[in-house]
Coordinates of C-alpha atoms in Angstrom, one line a residue:
X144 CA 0.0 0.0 0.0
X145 CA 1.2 3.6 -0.7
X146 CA 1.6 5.6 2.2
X147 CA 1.2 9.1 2.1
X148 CA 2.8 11.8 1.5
X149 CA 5.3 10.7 -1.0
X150 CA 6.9 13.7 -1.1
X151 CA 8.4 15.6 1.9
X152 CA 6.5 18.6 3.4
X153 CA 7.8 21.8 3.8
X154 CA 8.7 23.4 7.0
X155 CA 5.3 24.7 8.6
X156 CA 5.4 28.5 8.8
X157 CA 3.2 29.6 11.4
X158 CA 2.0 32.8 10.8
X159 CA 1.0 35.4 7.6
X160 CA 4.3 37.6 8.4
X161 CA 6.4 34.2 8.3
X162 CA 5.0 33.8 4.8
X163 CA 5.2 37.8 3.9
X164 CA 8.5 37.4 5.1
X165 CA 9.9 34.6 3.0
X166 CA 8.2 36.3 -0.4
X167 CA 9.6 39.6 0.3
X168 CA 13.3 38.2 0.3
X169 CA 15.5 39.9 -2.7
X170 CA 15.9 36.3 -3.6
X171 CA 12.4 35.6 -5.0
X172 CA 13.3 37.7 -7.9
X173 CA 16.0 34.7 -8.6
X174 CA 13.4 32.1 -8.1
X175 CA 10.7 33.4 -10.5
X176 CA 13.6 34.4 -13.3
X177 CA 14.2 30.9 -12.6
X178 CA 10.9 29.2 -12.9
X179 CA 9.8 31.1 -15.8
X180 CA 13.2 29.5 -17.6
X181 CA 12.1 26.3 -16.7
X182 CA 8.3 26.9 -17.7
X183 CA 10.0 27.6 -21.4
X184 CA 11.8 24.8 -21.4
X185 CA 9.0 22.7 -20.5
X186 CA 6.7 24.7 -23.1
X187 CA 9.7 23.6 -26.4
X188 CA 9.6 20.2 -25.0
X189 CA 6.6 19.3 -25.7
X190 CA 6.1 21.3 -28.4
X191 CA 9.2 20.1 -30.2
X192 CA 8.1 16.6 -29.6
X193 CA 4.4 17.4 -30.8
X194 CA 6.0 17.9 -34.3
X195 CA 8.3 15.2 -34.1
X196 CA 5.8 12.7 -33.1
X197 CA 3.4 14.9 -35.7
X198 CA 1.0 14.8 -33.3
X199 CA -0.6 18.2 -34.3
X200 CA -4.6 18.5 -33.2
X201 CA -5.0 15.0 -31.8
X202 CA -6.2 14.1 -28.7
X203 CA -4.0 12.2 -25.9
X204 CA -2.8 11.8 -23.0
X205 CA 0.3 13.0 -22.8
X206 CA 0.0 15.6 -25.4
X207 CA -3.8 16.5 -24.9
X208 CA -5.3 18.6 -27.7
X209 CA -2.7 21.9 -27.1
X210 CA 0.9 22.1 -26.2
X211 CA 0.1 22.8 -22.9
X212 CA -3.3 20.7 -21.8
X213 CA -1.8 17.5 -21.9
X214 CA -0.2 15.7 -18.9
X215 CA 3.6 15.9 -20.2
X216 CA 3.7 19.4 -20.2
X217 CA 3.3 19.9 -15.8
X218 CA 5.0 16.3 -15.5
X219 CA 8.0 18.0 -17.3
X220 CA 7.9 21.2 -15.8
X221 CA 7.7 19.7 -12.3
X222 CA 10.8 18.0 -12.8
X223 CA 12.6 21.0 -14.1
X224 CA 11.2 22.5 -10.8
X225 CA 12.6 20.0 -8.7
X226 CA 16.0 20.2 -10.0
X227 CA 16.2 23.9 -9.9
X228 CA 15.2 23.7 -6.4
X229 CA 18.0 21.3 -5.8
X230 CA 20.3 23.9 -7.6
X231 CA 19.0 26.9 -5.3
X232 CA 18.7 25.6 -2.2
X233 CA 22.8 25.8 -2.5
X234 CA 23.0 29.5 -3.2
X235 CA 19.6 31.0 -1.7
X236 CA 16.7 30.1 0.7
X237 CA 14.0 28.9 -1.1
X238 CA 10.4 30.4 -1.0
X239 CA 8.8 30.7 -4.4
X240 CA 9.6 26.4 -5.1
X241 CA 8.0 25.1 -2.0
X242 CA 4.9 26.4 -3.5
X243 CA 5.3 25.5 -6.6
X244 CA 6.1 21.9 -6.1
X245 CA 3.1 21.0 -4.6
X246 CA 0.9 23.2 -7.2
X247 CA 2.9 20.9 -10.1
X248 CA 2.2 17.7 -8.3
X249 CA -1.4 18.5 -7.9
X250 CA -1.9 19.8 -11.2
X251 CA -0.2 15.8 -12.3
X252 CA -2.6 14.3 -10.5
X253 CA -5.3 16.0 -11.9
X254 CA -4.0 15.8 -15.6
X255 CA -3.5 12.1 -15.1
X256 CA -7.3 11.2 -14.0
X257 CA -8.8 14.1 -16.0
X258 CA -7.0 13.2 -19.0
X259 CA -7.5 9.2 -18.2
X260 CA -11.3 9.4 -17.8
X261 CA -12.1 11.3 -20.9
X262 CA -9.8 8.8 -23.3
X263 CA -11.3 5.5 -21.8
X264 CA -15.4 7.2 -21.0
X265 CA -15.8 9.0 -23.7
X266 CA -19.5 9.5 -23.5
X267 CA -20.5 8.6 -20.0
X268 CA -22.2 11.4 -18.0
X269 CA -20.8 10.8 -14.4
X270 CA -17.3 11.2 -15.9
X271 CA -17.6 15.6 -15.3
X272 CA -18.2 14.5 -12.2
X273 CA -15.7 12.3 -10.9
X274 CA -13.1 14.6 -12.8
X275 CA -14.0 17.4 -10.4
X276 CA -14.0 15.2 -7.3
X277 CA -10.2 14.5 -8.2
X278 CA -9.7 18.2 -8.8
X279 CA -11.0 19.4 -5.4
X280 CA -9.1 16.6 -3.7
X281 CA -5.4 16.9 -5.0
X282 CA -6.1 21.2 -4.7
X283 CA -7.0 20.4 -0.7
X284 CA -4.5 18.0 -0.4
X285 CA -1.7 20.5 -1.9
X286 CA -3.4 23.2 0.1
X287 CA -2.7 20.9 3.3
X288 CA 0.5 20.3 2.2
X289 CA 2.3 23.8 1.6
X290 CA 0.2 25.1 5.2
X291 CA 2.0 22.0 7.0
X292 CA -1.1 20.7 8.2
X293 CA -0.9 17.6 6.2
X294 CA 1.6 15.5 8.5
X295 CA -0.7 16.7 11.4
X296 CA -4.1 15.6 9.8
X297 CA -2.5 12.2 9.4
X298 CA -1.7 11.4 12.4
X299 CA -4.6 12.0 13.7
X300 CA -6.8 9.9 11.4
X301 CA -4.1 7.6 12.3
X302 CA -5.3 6.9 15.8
X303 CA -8.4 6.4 14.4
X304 CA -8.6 2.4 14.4
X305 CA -11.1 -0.1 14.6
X306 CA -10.5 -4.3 13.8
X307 CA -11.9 -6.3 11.8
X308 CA -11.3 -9.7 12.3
X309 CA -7.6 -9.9 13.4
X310 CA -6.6 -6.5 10.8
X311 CA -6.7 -3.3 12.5
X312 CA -7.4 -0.4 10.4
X313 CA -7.0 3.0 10.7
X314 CA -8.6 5.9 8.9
X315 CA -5.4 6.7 7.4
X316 CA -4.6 3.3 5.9
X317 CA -8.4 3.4 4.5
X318 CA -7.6 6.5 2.8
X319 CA -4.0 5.9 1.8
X320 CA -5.7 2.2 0.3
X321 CA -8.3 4.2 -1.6
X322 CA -5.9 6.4 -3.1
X323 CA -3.9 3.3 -3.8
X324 CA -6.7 1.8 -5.5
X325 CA -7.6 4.7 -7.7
X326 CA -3.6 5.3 -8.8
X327 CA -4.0 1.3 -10.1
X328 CA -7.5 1.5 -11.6
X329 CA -6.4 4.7 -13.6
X330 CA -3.4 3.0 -14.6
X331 CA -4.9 0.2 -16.1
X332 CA -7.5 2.4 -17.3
X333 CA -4.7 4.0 -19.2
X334 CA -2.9 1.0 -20.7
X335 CA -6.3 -0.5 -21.5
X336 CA -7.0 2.8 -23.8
X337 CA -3.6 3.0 -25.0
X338 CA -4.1 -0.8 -26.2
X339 CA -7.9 0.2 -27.9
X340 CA -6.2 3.3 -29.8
X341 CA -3.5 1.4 -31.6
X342 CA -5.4 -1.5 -32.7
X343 CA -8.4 0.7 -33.8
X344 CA -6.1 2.8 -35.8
X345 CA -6.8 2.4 -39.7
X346 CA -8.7 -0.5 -39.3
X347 CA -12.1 -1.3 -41.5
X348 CA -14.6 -3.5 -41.6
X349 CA -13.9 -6.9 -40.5
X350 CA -10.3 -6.1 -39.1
X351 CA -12.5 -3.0 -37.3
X352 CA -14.7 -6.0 -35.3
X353 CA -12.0 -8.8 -34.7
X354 CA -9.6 -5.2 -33.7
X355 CA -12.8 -4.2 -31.2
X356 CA -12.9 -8.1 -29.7
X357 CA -9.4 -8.0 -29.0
X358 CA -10.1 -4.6 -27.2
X359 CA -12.5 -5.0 -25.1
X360 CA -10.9 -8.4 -24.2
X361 CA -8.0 -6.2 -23.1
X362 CA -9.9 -4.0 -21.5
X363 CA -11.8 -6.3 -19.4
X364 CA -8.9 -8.2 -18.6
X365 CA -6.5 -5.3 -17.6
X366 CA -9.6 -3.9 -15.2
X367 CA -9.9 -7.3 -13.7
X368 CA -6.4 -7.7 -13.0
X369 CA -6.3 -3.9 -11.5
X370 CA -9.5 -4.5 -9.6
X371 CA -7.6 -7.3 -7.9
X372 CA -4.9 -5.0 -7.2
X373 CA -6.8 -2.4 -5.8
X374 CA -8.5 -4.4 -2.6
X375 CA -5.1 -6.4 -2.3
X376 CA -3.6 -2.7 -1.5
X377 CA -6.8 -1.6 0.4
X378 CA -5.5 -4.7 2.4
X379 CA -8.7 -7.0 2.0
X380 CA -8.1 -11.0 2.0
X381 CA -8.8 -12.1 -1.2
X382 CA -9.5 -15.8 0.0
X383 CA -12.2 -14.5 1.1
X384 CA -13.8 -13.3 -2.1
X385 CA -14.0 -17.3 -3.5
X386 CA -17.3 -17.5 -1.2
X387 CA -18.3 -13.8 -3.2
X388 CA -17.4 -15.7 -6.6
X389 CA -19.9 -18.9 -5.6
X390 CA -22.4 -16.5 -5.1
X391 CA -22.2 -14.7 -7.8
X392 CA -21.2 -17.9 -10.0
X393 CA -25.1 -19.0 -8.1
X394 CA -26.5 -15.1 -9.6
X395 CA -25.6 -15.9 -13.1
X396 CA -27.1 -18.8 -13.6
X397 CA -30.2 -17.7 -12.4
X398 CA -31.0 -14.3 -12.5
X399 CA -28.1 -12.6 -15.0
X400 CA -28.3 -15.8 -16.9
X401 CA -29.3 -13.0 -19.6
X402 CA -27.4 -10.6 -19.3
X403 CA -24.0 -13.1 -19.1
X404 CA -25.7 -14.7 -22.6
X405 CA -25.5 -11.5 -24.0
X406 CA -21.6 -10.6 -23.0
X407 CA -20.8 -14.2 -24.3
X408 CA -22.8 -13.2 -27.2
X409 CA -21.2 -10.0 -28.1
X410 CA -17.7 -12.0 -27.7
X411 CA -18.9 -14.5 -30.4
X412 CA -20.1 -12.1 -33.2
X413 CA -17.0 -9.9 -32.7
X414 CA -14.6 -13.5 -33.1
X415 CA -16.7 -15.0 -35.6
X416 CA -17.4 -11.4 -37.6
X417 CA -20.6 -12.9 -39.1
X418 CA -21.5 -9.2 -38.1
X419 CA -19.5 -6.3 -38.4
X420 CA -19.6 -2.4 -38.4
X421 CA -20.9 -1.4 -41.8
X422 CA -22.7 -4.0 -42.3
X423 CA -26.6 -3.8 -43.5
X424 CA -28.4 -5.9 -41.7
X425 CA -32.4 -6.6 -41.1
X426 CA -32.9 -7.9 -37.5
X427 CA -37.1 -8.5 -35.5
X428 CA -38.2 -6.2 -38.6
X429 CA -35.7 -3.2 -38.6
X430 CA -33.2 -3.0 -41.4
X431 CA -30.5 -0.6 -40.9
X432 CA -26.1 -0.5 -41.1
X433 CA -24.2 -1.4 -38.0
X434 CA -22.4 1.1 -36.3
X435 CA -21.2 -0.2 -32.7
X436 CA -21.0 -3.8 -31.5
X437 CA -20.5 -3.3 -27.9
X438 CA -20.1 -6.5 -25.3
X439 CA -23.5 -6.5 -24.6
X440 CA -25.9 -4.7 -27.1
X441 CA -25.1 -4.0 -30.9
X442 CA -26.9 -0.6 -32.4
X443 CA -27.9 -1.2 -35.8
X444 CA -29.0 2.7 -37.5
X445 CA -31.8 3.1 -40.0
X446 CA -31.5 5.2 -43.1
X447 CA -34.0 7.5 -41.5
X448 CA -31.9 8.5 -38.5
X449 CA -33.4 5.7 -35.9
X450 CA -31.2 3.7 -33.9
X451 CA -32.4 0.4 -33.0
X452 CA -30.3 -0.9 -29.3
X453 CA -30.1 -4.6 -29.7
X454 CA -29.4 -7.1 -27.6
X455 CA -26.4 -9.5 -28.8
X456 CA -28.3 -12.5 -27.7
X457 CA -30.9 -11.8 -29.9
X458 CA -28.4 -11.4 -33.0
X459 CA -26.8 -15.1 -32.0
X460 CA -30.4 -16.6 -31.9
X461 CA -32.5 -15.5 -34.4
X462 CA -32.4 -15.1 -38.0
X463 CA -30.5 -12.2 -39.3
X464 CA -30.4 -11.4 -42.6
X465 CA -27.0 -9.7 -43.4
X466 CA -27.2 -7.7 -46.9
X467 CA -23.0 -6.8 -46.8
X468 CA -21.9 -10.2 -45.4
X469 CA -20.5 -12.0 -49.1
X470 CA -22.0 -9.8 -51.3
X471 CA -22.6 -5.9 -50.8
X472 CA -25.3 -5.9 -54.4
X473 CA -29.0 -5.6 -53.5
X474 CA -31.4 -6.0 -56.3
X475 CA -34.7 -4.3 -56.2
X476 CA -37.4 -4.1 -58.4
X477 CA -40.5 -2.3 -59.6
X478 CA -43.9 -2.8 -61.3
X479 CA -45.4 -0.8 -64.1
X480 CA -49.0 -1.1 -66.1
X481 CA -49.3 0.2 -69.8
X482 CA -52.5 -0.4 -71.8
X483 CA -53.2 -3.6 -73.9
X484 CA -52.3 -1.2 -77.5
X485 CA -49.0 -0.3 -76.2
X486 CA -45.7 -1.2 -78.4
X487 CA -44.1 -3.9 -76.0
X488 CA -40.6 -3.4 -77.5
X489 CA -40.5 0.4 -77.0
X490 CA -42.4 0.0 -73.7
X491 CA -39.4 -2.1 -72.5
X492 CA -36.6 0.0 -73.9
X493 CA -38.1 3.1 -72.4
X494 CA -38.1 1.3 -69.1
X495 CA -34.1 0.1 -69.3
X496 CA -33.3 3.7 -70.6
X497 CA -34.7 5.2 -67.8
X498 CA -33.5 2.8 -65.4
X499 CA -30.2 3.1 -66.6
X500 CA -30.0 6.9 -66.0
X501 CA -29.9 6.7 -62.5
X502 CA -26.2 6.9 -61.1
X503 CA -26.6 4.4 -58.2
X504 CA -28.0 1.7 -60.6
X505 CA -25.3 -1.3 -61.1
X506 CA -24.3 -1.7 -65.5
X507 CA -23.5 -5.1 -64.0
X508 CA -25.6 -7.0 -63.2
X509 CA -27.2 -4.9 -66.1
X510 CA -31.0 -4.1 -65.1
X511 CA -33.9 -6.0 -66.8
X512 CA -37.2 -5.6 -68.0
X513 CA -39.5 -8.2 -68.4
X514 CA -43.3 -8.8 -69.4
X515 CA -44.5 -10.6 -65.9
X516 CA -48.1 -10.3 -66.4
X517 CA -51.4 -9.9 -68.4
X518 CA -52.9 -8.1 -65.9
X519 CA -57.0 -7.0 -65.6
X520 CA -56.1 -3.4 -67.0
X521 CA -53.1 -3.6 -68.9
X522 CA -49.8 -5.7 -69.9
X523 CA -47.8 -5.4 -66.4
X524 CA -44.1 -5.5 -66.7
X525 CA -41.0 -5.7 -64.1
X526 CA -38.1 -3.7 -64.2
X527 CA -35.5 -5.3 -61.8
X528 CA -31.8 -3.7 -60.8
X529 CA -29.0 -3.7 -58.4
X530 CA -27.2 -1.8 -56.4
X531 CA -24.3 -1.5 -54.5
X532 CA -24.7 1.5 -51.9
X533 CA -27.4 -0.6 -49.8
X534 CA -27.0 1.8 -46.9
X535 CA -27.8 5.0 -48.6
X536 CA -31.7 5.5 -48.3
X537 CA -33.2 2.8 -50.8
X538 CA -36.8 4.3 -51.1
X539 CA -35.2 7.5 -52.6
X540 CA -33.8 5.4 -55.6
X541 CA -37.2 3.5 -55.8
X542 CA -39.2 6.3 -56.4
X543 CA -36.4 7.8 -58.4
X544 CA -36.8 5.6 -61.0
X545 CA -40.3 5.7 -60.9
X546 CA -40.5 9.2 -61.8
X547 CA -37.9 8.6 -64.8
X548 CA -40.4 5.8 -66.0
X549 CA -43.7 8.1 -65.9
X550 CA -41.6 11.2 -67.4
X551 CA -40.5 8.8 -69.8
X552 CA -43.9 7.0 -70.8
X553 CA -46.0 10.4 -71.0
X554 CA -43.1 11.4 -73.4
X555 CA -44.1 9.1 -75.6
X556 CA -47.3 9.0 -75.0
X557 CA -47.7 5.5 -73.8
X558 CA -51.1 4.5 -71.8
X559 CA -50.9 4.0 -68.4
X560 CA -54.0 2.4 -67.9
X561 CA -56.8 3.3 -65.0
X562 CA -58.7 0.5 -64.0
X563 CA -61.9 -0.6 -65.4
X564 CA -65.0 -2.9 -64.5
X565 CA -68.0 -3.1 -66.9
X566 CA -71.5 -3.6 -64.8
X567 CA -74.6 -5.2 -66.2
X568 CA -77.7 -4.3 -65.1
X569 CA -81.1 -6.2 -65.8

């Protein structure tokens, strides 16, 4: 378990003339000259590095989105600090650095969750929220620290104990465990989203879903691993969580038998990629392209804006039907009426002319027109075509080529018949 503080605390000054004192000295003129070399330094770091690594407007961790919002930038000033303090403290008192030390390392800290939180929850709303928490606790926690009433505060918590079986605890421990925790959970948090950027990087189709398995495998794996990490350093036995496992072994196969099938399920369609993002696919009546596969739900997105939340269960156990899977073509067809007098030969080259004029429609397959039926009102004949852009909206073309036909038939002045009944009457 980390104990805390890492770092040594500076010498307590007691009163406001104490500090008015030690920032009046003709010295802090050195100190600031000297801190505001080291902030330069720290600001062509990074920024030299930023075009080296030609990192320029992308997002991450170290870098953020600006030379100076990322978490290398304080992380490389703090150690300029600390060896220009070591410098000083040979020459001059030093006043101006046992302030800014703690500021860096705060500001660290902060950077590091902040930073952490945003790359791996990207769109989860309790994320603002937990990023502040860590902000107001590493500020108080610096604030403690430069007053000198850090080293006080813990020893107080410290005689703060209860047991628990034969562990005595103390506030302090539970605090310095929690913290503990946390520094493990972020790092695995990091690593995990560090693994999910490189392997998502330039990858398509079915390499995009086998890439996405792999992650959150990773991902799960990694938090597993850091989640057992975390209560060993809180100090909790961890023989004592195979009685937690039968139990929850016991939950799953009765009440998250469900929710477990759909996990596994997820796992499957991402390994077997019988699915993948980009596909079209028509699933319980909803046709629409694939845009996430997630462990436990897939969202499949109609051309009409809906999104349809899917369980992956559901996907593993019903029919699917999966218009990109070999074959990305879709024919479709239409149906039009002329009257009995028509010219069937120009009737069916006006329908292929038209047809043909529409961008999205395939030259091969080459459309067809055909004479399907003698209907009641008129000679009915299908016009049938493909297409290869199956999730762009497919109505549009539909009725596209519908209007090409009628402009094309009232051209030539071909018949489109209205139907007729004759009635006798006694």
């Amino acid at each position: 378990m980390a104990t805390f503080p890492r770092l040594p605390a500076p010498k307590p000054i007691d009163d406001f003339a104490g500090w008015m004192a030690a920032f009046t000295q003709p010295t802090v003129v050195v100190e600031m000259l000297v801190l505001a070399v080291c902030v330069a330094l720290s600001w062509a770091l990074v920024g030299f590095l930023r075009k080296a690594l030609n990192l320029q407007g992308e997002r991450s961790i170290w870098f953020g989105t600006r030379v100076v919002d990322g978490v290398l930038f304080p992380l490389a000033l703090l150690c300029l600090a600390y060896a220009a303090r070591a410098v000083l403290e040979i020459y001059v008192p030093v006043a101006v650095f046992k302030v800014t030390i703690p500021v860096l390392v705060s500001l660290v800290a902060i950077r590091v969750g902040v930073k952490v939180l945003q790359a791996a929850f990207t769109e989860a709303p309790w994320v603002r929220a937990l990023e502040q928490t860590i902000s107001w606790i590493a500020w108080a926690a610096m604030v403690l620290w430069v007053s000198g009433l850090l080293p006080v505060i813990l020893n107080e918590l410290d005689q703060i104990t209860w047991k628990i079986g034969g562990t005595t605890l103390s506030v302090r421990n539970l605090i310095e465990g929690l913290l503990t925790a946390g520094v493990v959970l972020i790092i695995t948090l990091w690593i995990s989203s560090a693994i999910e950027t490189r392997l998502l990087r330039s990858a398509t189709g079915g390499e995009l879903s086998l890439r996405k398995a792999v992650s959150n495998a990773s991902r799960a794996l990694l938090m597993f691993v850091g989640l057992i990490l975390a209560l060993s350093a809180v100090g909790i036995d961890l023989t004592a969580l195979s009685v937690l496992g039968g139990a929850v072994g016991v939950g799953i196969g009765f009440g998250l038998q469900k929710l477990a099938a759909n996990y596994v399920s997820g796992f499957v369609i991402l390994a077997e990629r019988s699915m993948r993002i980009g596909d079209v696919v028509r699933v319980d009546n909803f046709e629409g392209v694939i845009t996430q596969i997630n462990a436990r739900y897939t969202v499949v997105r109609s051309p009409t804006g809906r999104e349809s939340i899917v369980p992956n269960e559901l996907l593993i156990t019903s029919r699917v039907e999966n218009m990109s899977l070999a074959d990305s073509r879709v024919s479709q067809n239409t149906t039009v009426s002329v009257g009995y007098d028509s010219d069937v030969d120009q009737v069916m080259q006006l329908l292929l002319d038209a047809t043909l004029a529409q961008e999205r429609v395939l030259r091969e397959p080459a459309p067809s027109v055909s004479l399907a039926a003698f209907g009641a009102d008129g000679l009915e004949f299908t016009v049938a075509y493909w297409i290869n852009d199956v999730e762009s909206a497919q109505v549009n073309l539909r009725s596209t080529v519908n209007l090409a036909i009628l402009k094309a038939l009232r051209e030539n002045k071909i018949e489109i018949p209205y139907p007729q009944r004759v009635v006798h009457t006694r």
